[in-house]
PDB file of C-alpha atoms in Angstrom:
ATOM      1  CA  UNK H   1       2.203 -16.594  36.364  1.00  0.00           C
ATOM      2  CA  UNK H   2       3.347 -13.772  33.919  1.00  0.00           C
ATOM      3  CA  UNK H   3       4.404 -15.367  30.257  1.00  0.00           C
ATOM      4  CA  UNK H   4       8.374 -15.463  29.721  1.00  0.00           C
ATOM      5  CA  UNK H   5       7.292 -13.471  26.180  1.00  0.00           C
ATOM      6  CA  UNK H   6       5.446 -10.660  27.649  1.00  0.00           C
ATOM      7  CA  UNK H   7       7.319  -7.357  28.070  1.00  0.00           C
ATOM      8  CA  UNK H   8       7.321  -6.850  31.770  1.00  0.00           C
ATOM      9  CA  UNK H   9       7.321  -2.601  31.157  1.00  0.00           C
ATOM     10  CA  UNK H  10       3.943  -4.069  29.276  1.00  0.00           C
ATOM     11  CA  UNK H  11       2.789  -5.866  32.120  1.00  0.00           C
ATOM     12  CA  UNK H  12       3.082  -3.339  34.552  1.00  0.00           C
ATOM     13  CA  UNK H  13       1.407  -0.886  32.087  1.00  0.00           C
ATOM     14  CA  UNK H  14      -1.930  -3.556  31.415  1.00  0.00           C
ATOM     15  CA  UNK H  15      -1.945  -3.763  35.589  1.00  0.00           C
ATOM     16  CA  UNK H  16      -2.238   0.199  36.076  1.00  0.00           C
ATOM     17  CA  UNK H  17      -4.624   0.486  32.611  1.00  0.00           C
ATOM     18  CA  UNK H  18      -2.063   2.464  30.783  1.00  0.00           C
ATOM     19  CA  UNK H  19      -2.263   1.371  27.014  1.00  0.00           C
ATOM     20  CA  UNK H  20       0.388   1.489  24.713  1.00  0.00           C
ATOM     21  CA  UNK H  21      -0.876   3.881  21.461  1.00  0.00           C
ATOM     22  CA  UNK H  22       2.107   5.511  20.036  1.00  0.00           C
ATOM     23  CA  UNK H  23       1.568   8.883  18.473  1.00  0.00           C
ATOM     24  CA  UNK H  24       4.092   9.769  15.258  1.00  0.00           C
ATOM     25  CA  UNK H  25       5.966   6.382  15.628  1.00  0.00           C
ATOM     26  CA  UNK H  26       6.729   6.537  12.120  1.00  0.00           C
ATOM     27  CA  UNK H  27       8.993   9.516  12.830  1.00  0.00           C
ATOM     28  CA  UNK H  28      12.465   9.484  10.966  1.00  0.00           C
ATOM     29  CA  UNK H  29      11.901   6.241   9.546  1.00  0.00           C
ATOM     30  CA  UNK H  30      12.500   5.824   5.824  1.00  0.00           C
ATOM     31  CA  UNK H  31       9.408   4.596   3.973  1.00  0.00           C
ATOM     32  CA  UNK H  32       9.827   3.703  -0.294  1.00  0.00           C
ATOM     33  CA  UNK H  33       6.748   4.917  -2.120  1.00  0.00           C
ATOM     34  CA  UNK H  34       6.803   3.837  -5.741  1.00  0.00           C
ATOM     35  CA  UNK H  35       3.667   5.880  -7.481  1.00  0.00           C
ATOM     36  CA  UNK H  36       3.815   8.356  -4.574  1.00  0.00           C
ATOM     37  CA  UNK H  37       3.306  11.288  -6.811  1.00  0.00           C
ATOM     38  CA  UNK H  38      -0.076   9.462  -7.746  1.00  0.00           C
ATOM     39  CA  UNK H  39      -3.454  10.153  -6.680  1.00  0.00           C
ATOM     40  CA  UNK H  40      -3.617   7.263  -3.989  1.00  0.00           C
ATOM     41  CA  UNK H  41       0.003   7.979  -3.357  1.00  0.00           C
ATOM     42  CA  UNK H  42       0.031  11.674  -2.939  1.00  0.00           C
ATOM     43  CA  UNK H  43      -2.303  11.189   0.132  1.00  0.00           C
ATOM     44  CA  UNK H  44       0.316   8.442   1.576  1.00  0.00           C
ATOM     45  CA  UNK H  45       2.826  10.796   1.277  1.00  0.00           C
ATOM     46  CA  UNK H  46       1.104  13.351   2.861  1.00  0.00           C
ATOM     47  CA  UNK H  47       0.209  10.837   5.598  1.00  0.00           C
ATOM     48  CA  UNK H  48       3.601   9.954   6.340  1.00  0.00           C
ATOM     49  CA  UNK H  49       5.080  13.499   5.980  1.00  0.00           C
ATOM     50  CA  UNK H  50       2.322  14.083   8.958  1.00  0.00           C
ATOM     51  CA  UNK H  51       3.786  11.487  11.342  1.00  0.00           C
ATOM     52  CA  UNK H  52       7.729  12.691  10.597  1.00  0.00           C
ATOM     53  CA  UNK H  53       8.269   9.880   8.479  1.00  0.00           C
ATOM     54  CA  UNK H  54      10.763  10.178   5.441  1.00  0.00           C
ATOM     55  CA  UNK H  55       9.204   9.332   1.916  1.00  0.00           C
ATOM     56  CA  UNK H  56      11.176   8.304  -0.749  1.00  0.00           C
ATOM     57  CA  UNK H  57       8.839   8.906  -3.882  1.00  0.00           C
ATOM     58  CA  UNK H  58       9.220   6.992  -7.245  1.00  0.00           C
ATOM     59  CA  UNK H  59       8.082   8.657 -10.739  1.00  0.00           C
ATOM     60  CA  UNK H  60       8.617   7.356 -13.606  1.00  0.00           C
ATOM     61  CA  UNK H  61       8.702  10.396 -15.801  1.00  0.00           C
ATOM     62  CA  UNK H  62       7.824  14.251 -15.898  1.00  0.00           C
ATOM     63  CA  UNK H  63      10.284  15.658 -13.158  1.00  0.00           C
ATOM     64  CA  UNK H  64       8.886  18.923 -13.508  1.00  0.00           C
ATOM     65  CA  UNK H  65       5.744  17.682 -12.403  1.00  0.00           C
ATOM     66  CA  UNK H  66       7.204  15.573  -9.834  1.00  0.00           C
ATOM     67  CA  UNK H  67       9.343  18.524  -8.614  1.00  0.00           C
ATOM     68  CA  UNK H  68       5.940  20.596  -8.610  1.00  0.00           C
ATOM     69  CA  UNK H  69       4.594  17.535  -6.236  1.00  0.00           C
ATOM     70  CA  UNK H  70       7.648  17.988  -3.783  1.00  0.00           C
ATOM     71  CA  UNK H  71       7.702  21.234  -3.103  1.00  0.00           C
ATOM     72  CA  UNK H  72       3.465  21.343  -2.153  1.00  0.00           C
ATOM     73  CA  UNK H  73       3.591  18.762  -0.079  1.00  0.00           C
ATOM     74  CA  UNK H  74       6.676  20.017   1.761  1.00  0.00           C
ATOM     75  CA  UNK H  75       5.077  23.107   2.205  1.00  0.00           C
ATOM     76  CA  UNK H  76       1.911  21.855   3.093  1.00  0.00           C
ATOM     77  CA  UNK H  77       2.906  19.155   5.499  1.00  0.00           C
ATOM     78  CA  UNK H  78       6.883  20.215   6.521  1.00  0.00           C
ATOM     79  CA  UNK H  79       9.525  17.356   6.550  1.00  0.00           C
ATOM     80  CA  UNK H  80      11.591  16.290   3.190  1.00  0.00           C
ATOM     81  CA  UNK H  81      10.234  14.447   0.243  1.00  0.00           C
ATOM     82  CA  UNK H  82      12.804  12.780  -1.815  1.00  0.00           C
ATOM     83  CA  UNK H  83      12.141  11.929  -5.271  1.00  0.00           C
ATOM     84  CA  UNK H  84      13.476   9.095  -7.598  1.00  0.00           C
ATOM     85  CA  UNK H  85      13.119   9.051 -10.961  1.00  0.00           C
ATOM     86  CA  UNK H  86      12.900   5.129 -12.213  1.00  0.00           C
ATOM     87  CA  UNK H  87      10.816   2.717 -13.871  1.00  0.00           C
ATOM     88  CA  UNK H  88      10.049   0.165 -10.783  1.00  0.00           C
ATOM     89  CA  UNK H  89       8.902  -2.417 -13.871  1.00  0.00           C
ATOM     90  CA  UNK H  90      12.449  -2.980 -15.010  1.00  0.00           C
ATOM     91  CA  UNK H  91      15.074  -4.889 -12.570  1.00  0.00           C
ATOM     92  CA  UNK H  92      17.726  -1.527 -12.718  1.00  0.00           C
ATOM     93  CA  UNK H  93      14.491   0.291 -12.092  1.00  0.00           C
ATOM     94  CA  UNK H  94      13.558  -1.327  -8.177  1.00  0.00           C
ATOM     95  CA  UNK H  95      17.612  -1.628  -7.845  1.00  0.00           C
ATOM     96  CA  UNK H  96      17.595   2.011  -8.340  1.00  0.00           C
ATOM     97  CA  UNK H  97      14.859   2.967  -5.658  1.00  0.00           C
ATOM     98  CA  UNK H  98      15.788   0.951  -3.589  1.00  0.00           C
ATOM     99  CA  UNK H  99      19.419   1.840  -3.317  1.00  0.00           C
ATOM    100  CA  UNK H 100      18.358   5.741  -3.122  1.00  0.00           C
ATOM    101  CA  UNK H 101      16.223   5.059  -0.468  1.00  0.00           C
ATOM    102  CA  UNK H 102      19.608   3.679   1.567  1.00  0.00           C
ATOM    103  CA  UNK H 103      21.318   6.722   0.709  1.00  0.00           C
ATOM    104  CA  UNK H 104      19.354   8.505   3.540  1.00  0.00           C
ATOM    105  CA  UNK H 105      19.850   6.452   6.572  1.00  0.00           C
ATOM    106  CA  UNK H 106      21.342   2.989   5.210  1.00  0.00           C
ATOM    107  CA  UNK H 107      17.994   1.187   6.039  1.00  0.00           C
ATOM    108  CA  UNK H 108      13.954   1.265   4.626  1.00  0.00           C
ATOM    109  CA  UNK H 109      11.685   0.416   7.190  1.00  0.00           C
ATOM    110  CA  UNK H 110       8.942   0.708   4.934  1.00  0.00           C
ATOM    111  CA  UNK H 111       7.371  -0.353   1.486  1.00  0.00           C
ATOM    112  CA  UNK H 112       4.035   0.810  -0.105  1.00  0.00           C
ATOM    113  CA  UNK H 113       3.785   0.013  -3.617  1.00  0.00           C
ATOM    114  CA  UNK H 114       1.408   1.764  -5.484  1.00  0.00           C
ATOM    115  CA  UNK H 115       2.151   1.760  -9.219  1.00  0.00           C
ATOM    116  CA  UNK H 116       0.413  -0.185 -11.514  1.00  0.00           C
ATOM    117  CA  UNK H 117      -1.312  -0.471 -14.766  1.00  0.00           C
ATOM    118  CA  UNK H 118      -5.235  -0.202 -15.546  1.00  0.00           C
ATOM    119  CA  UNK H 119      -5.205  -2.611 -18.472  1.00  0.00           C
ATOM    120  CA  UNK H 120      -7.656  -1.196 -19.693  1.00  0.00           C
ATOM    121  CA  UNK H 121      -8.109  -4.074 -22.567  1.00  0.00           C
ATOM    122  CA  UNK H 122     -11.877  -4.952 -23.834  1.00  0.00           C
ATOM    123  CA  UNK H 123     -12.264  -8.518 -23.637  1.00  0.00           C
ATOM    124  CA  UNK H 124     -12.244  -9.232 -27.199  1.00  0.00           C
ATOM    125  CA  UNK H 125      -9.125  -7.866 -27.491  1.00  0.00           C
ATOM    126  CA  UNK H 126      -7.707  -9.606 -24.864  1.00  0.00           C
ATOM    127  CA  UNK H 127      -4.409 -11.498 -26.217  1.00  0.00           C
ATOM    128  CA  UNK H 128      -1.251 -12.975 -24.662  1.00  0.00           C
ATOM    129  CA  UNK H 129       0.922  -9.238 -25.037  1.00  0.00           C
ATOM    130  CA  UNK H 130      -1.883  -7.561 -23.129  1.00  0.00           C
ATOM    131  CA  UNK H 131      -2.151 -10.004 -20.430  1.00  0.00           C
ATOM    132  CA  UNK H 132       1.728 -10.283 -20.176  1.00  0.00           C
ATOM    133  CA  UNK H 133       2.192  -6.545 -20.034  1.00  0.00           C
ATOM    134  CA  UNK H 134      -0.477  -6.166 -17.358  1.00  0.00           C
ATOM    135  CA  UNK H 135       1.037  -8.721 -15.040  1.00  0.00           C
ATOM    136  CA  UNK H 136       4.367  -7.238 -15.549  1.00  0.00           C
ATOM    137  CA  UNK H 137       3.098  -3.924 -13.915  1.00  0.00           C
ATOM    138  CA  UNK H 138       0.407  -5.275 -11.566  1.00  0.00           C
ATOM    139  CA  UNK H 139       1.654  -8.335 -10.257  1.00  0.00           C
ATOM    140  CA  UNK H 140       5.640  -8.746 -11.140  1.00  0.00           C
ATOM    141  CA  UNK H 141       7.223  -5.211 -10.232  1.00  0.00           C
ATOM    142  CA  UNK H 142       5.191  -5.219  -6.764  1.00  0.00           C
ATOM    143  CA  UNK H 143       6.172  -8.499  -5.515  1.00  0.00           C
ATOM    144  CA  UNK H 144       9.489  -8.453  -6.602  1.00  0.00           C
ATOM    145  CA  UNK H 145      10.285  -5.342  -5.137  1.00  0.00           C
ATOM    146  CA  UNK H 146       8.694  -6.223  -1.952  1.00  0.00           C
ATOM    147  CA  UNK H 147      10.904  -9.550  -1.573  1.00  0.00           C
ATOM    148  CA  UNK H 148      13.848  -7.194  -2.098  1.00  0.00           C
ATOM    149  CA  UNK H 149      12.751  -4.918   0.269  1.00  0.00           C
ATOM    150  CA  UNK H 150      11.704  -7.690   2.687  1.00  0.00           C
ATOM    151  CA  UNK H 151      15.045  -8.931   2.296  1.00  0.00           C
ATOM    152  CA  UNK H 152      16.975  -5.857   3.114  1.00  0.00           C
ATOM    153  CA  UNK H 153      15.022  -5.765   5.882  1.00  0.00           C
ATOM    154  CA  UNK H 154      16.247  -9.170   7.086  1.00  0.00           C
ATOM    155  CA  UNK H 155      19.420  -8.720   6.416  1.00  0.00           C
ATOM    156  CA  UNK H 156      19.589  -5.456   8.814  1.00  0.00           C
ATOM    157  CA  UNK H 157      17.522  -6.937  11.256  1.00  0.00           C
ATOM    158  CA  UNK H 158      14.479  -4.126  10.558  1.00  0.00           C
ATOM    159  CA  UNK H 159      10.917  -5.253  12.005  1.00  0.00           C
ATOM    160  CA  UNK H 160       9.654  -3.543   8.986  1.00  0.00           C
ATOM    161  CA  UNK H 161       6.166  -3.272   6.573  1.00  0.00           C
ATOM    162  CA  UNK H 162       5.660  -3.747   3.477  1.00  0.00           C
ATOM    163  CA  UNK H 163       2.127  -2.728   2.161  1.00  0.00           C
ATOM    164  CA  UNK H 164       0.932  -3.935  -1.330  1.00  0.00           C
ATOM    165  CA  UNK H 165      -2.051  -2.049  -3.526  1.00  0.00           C
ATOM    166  CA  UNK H 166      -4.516  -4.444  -4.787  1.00  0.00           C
ATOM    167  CA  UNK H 167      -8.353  -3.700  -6.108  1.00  0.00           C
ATOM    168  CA  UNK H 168     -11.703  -4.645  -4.794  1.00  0.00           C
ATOM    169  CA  UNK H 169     -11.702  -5.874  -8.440  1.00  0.00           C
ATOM    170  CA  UNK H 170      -9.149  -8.505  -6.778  1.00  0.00           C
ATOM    171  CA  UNK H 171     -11.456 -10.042  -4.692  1.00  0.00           C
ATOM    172  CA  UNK H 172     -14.351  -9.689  -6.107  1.00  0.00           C
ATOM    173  CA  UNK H 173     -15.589 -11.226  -9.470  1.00  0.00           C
ATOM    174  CA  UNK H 174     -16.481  -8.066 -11.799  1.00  0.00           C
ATOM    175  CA  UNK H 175     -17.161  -8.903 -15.619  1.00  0.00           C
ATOM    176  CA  UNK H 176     -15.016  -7.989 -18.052  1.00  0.00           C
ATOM    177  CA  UNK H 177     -12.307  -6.966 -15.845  1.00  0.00           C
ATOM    178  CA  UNK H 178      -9.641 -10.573 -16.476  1.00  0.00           C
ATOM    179  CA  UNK H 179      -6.776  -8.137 -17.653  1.00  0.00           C
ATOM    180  CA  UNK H 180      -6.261  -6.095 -14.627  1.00  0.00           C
ATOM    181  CA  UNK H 181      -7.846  -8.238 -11.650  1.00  0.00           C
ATOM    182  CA  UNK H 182      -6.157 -11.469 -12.444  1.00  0.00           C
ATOM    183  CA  UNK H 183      -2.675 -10.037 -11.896  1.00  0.00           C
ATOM    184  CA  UNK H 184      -4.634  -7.883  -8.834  1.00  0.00           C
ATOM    185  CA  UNK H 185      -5.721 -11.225  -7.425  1.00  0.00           C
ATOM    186  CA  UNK H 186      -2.218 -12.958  -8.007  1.00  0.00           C
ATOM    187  CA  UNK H 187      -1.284 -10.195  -5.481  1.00  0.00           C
ATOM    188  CA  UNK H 188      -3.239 -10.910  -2.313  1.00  0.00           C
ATOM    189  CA  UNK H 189      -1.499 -14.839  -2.670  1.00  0.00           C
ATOM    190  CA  UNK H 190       2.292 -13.685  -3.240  1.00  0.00           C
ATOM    191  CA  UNK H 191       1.572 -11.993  -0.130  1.00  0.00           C
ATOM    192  CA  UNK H 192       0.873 -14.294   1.841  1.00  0.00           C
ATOM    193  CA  UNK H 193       3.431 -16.340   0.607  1.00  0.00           C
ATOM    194  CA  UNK H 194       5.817 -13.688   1.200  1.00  0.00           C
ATOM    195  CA  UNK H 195       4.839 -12.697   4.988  1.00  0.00           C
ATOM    196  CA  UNK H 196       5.115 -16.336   5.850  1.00  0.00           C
ATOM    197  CA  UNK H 197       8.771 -16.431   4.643  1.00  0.00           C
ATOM    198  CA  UNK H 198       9.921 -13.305   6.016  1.00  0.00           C
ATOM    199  CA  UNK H 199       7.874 -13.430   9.163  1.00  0.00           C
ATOM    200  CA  UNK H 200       7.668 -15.188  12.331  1.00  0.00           C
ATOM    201  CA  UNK H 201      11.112 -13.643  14.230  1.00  0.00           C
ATOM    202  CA  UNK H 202      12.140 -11.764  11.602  1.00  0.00           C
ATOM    203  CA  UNK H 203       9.181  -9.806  11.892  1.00  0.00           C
ATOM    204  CA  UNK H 204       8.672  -8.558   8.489  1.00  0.00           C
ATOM    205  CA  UNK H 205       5.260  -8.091   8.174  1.00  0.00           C
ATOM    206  CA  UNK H 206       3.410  -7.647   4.890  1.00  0.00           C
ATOM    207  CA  UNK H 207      -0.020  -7.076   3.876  1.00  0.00           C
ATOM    208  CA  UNK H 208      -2.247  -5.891   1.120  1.00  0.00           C
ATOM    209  CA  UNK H 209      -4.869  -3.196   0.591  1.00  0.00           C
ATOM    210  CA  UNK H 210      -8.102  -3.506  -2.047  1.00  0.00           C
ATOM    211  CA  UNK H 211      -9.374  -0.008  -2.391  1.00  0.00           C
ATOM    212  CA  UNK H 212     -12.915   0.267  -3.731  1.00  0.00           C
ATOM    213  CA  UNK H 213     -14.289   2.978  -6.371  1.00  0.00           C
ATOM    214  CA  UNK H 214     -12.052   5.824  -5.275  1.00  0.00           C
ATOM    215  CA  UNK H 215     -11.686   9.353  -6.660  1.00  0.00           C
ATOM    216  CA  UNK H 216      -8.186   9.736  -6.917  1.00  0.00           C
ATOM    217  CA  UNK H 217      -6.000   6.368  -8.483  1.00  0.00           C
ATOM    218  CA  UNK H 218      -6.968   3.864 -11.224  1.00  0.00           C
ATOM    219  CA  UNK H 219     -10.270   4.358 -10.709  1.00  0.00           C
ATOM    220  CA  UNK H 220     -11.002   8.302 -10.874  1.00  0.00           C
ATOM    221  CA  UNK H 221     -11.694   7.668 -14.905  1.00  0.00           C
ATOM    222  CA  UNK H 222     -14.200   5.323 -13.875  1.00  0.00           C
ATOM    223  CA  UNK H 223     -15.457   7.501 -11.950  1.00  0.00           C
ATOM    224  CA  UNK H 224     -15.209  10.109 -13.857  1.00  0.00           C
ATOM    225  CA  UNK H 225     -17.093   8.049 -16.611  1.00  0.00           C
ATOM    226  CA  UNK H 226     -20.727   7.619 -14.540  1.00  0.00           C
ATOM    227  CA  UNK H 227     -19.966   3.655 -14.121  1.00  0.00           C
ATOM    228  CA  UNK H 228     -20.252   3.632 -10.342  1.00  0.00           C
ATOM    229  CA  UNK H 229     -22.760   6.261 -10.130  1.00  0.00           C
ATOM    230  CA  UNK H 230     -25.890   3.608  -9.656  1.00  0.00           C
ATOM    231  CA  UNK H 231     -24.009   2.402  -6.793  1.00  0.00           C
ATOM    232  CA  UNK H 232     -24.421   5.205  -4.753  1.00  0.00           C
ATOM    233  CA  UNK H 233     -27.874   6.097  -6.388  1.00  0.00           C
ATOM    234  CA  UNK H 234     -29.489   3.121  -5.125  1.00  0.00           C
ATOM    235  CA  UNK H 235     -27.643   3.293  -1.608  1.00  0.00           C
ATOM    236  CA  UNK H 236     -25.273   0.351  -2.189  1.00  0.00           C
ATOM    237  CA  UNK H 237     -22.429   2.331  -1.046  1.00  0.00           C
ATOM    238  CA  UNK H 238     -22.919   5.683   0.581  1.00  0.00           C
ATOM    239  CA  UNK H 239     -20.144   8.129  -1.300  1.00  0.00           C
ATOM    240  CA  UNK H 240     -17.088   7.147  -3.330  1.00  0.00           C
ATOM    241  CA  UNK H 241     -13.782   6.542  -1.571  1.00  0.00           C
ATOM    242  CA  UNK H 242     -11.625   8.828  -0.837  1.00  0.00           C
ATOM    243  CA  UNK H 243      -7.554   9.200  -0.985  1.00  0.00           C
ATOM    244  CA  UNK H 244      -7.394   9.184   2.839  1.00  0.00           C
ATOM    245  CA  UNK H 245      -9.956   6.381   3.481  1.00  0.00           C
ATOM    246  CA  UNK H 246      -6.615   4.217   1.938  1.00  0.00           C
ATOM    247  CA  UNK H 247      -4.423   6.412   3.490  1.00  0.00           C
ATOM    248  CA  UNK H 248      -5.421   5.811   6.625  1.00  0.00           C
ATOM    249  CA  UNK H 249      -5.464   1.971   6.478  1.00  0.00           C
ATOM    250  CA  UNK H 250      -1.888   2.266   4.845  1.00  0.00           C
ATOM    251  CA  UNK H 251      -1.061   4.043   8.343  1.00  0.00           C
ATOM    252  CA  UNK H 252      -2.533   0.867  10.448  1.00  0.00           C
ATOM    253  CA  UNK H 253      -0.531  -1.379   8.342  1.00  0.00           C
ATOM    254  CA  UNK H 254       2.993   0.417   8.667  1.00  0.00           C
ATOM    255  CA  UNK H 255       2.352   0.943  12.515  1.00  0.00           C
ATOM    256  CA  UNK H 256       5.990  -0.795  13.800  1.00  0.00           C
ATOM    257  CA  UNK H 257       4.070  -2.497  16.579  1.00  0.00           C
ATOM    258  CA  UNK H 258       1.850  -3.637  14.400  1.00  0.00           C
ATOM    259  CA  UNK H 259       0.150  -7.019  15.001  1.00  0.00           C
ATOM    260  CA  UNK H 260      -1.351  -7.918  11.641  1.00  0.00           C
ATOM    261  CA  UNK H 261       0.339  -9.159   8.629  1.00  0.00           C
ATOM    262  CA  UNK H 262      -0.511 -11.650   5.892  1.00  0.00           C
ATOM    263  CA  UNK H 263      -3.986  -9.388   5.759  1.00  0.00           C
ATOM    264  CA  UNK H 264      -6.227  -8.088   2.893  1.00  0.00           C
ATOM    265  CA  UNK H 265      -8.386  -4.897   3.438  1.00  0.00           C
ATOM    266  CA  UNK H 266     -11.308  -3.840   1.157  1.00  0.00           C
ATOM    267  CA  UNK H 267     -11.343  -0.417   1.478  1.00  0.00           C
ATOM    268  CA  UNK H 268     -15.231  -0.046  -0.980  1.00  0.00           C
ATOM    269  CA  UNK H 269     -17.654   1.109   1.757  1.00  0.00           C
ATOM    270  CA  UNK H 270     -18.854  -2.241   1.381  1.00  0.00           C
ATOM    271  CA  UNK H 271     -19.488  -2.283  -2.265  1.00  0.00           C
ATOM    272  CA  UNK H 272     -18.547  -5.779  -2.548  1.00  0.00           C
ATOM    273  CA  UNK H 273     -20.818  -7.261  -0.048  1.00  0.00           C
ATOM    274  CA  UNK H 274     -23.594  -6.022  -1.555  1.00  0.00           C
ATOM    275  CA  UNK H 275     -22.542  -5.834  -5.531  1.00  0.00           C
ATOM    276  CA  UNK H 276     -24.311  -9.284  -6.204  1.00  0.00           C
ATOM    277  CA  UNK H 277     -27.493  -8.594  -4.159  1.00  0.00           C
ATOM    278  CA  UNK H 278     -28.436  -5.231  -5.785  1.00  0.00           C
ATOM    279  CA  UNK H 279     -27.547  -6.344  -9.130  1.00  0.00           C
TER     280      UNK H 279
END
């Protein structure tokens, strides 16, 4: 006997092998980007403006540059970026972005934060005004914007995503890295947390992505630097990460028929399953 919860258009479809994959389901729906301009986030964008979704982009500062942003990306990908310019640390900073992303349709179905702060601090330097201001950026702004936005969502009755940025540094132990992965790590809990409150019927569903040693993002002057480079030497990893490796799992995450939430990905080519072995 057919469950009273399954879809009976979905039943007939499983019976006759026809499988449900939507194609550009994110199409008109209004997706917040804080850090979009970014180098993680300018691949989002792209990814969204690709499936007819509207991005709402969130700079901080430079609106020439972020200007510069909008109109490539438009004219690579079609569709409308719109920009915001606010600081997504401060409280009148997510109230702002978050109210201009209503201005377009009156509802976000979307969230993908992706500012943040390296805190880059050398242990010995660590102090209490280091570790505060890092977990201001990388842990406080985040979640507290995504409880607003998961409450909006609520309120309207939007089966929405939310879809927090994280670091393999998060999950995994690296030395000298306590500035920026305890807040990092602090992150992958609150979500939890958060997708168990605004889940179940409501539907809000909320996960996190860890990206790995990427060339684009927080981790491009790493990078840059040579201090991954014996990971791919030795074979640990095969390449670096690209902007549309995260992309791409960003896309899973905000599919609306989604069935995952309260999730980590580590987007490192595996970097962290085999950091301890290789040495």
């Amino acid at each position: 006997m057919p469950s009273r919860f399954l879809d009976p258009d979905h039943a007939k479809r499983l019976a006759e092998h026809r499988f449900d994959f939507n194609k550009r389901s994110l199409a008109g729906r209004v997706v917040l980007v804080p850090g979009g301009a970014g180098g993680l986030g300018a691949a989002v964008t792209a990814m969204l403006l690709s499936d007819g979704a509207l991005p709402v982009v969130v700079y901080r500062s430079n609106r020439g540059r972020a200007l510069v942003f909008q109109q490539k990306l438009q004219d690579l990908y079609g569709g409308l970026v719109t920009l915001v310019e606010a600081d997504v640390d401060e409280e009148g900073g997510r109230r702002a972005a978050l109210d201009a992303a209503l201005q377009i349709k009156g509802e976000v179905y979307g969230l993908v934060a992706l500012t943040g702060d390296p805190a880059r601090v050398k242990p010995e330097n660590l102090d209490g005004p280091a570790l505060h201001a890092s977990f201001a950026a990388n842990y406080e702004a985040p979640v507290l914007l995504a409880r607003a936005a998961a409450q909006h969502m609520v309120d309207k009755g939007i089966r929405g995503a939310i879809v927090l940025v994280s670091s393999m540094q998060g999950v995994h132990a690296f030395e000298g890295s306590l500035a920026y992965a305890g807040p990092k790590a602090a992150l992958l809990h609150a979500a939890r947390i958060l997708a168990k409150e605004y889940g179940g019927p409501q539907d809000v569903r909320i996960n996190v992505v860890a990206p790995g040693a990427t060339v684009a993002g927080m981790a491009k002057a790493s990078i840059d630097s040579g201090k991954y480079d014996p990971y791919v030497e030795r074979g640990v990893i095969p390449r670096f990460g690209r902007p549309e490796d995260v992309a791409r799992v960003v896309r899973l995450l905000l599919e609306p028929d989604s069935y995952i939430t309260g999730q980590v990905i580590t987007i490192d080519g595996g970097l962290t399953l085999r950091r301890d072995r290789q040495g």
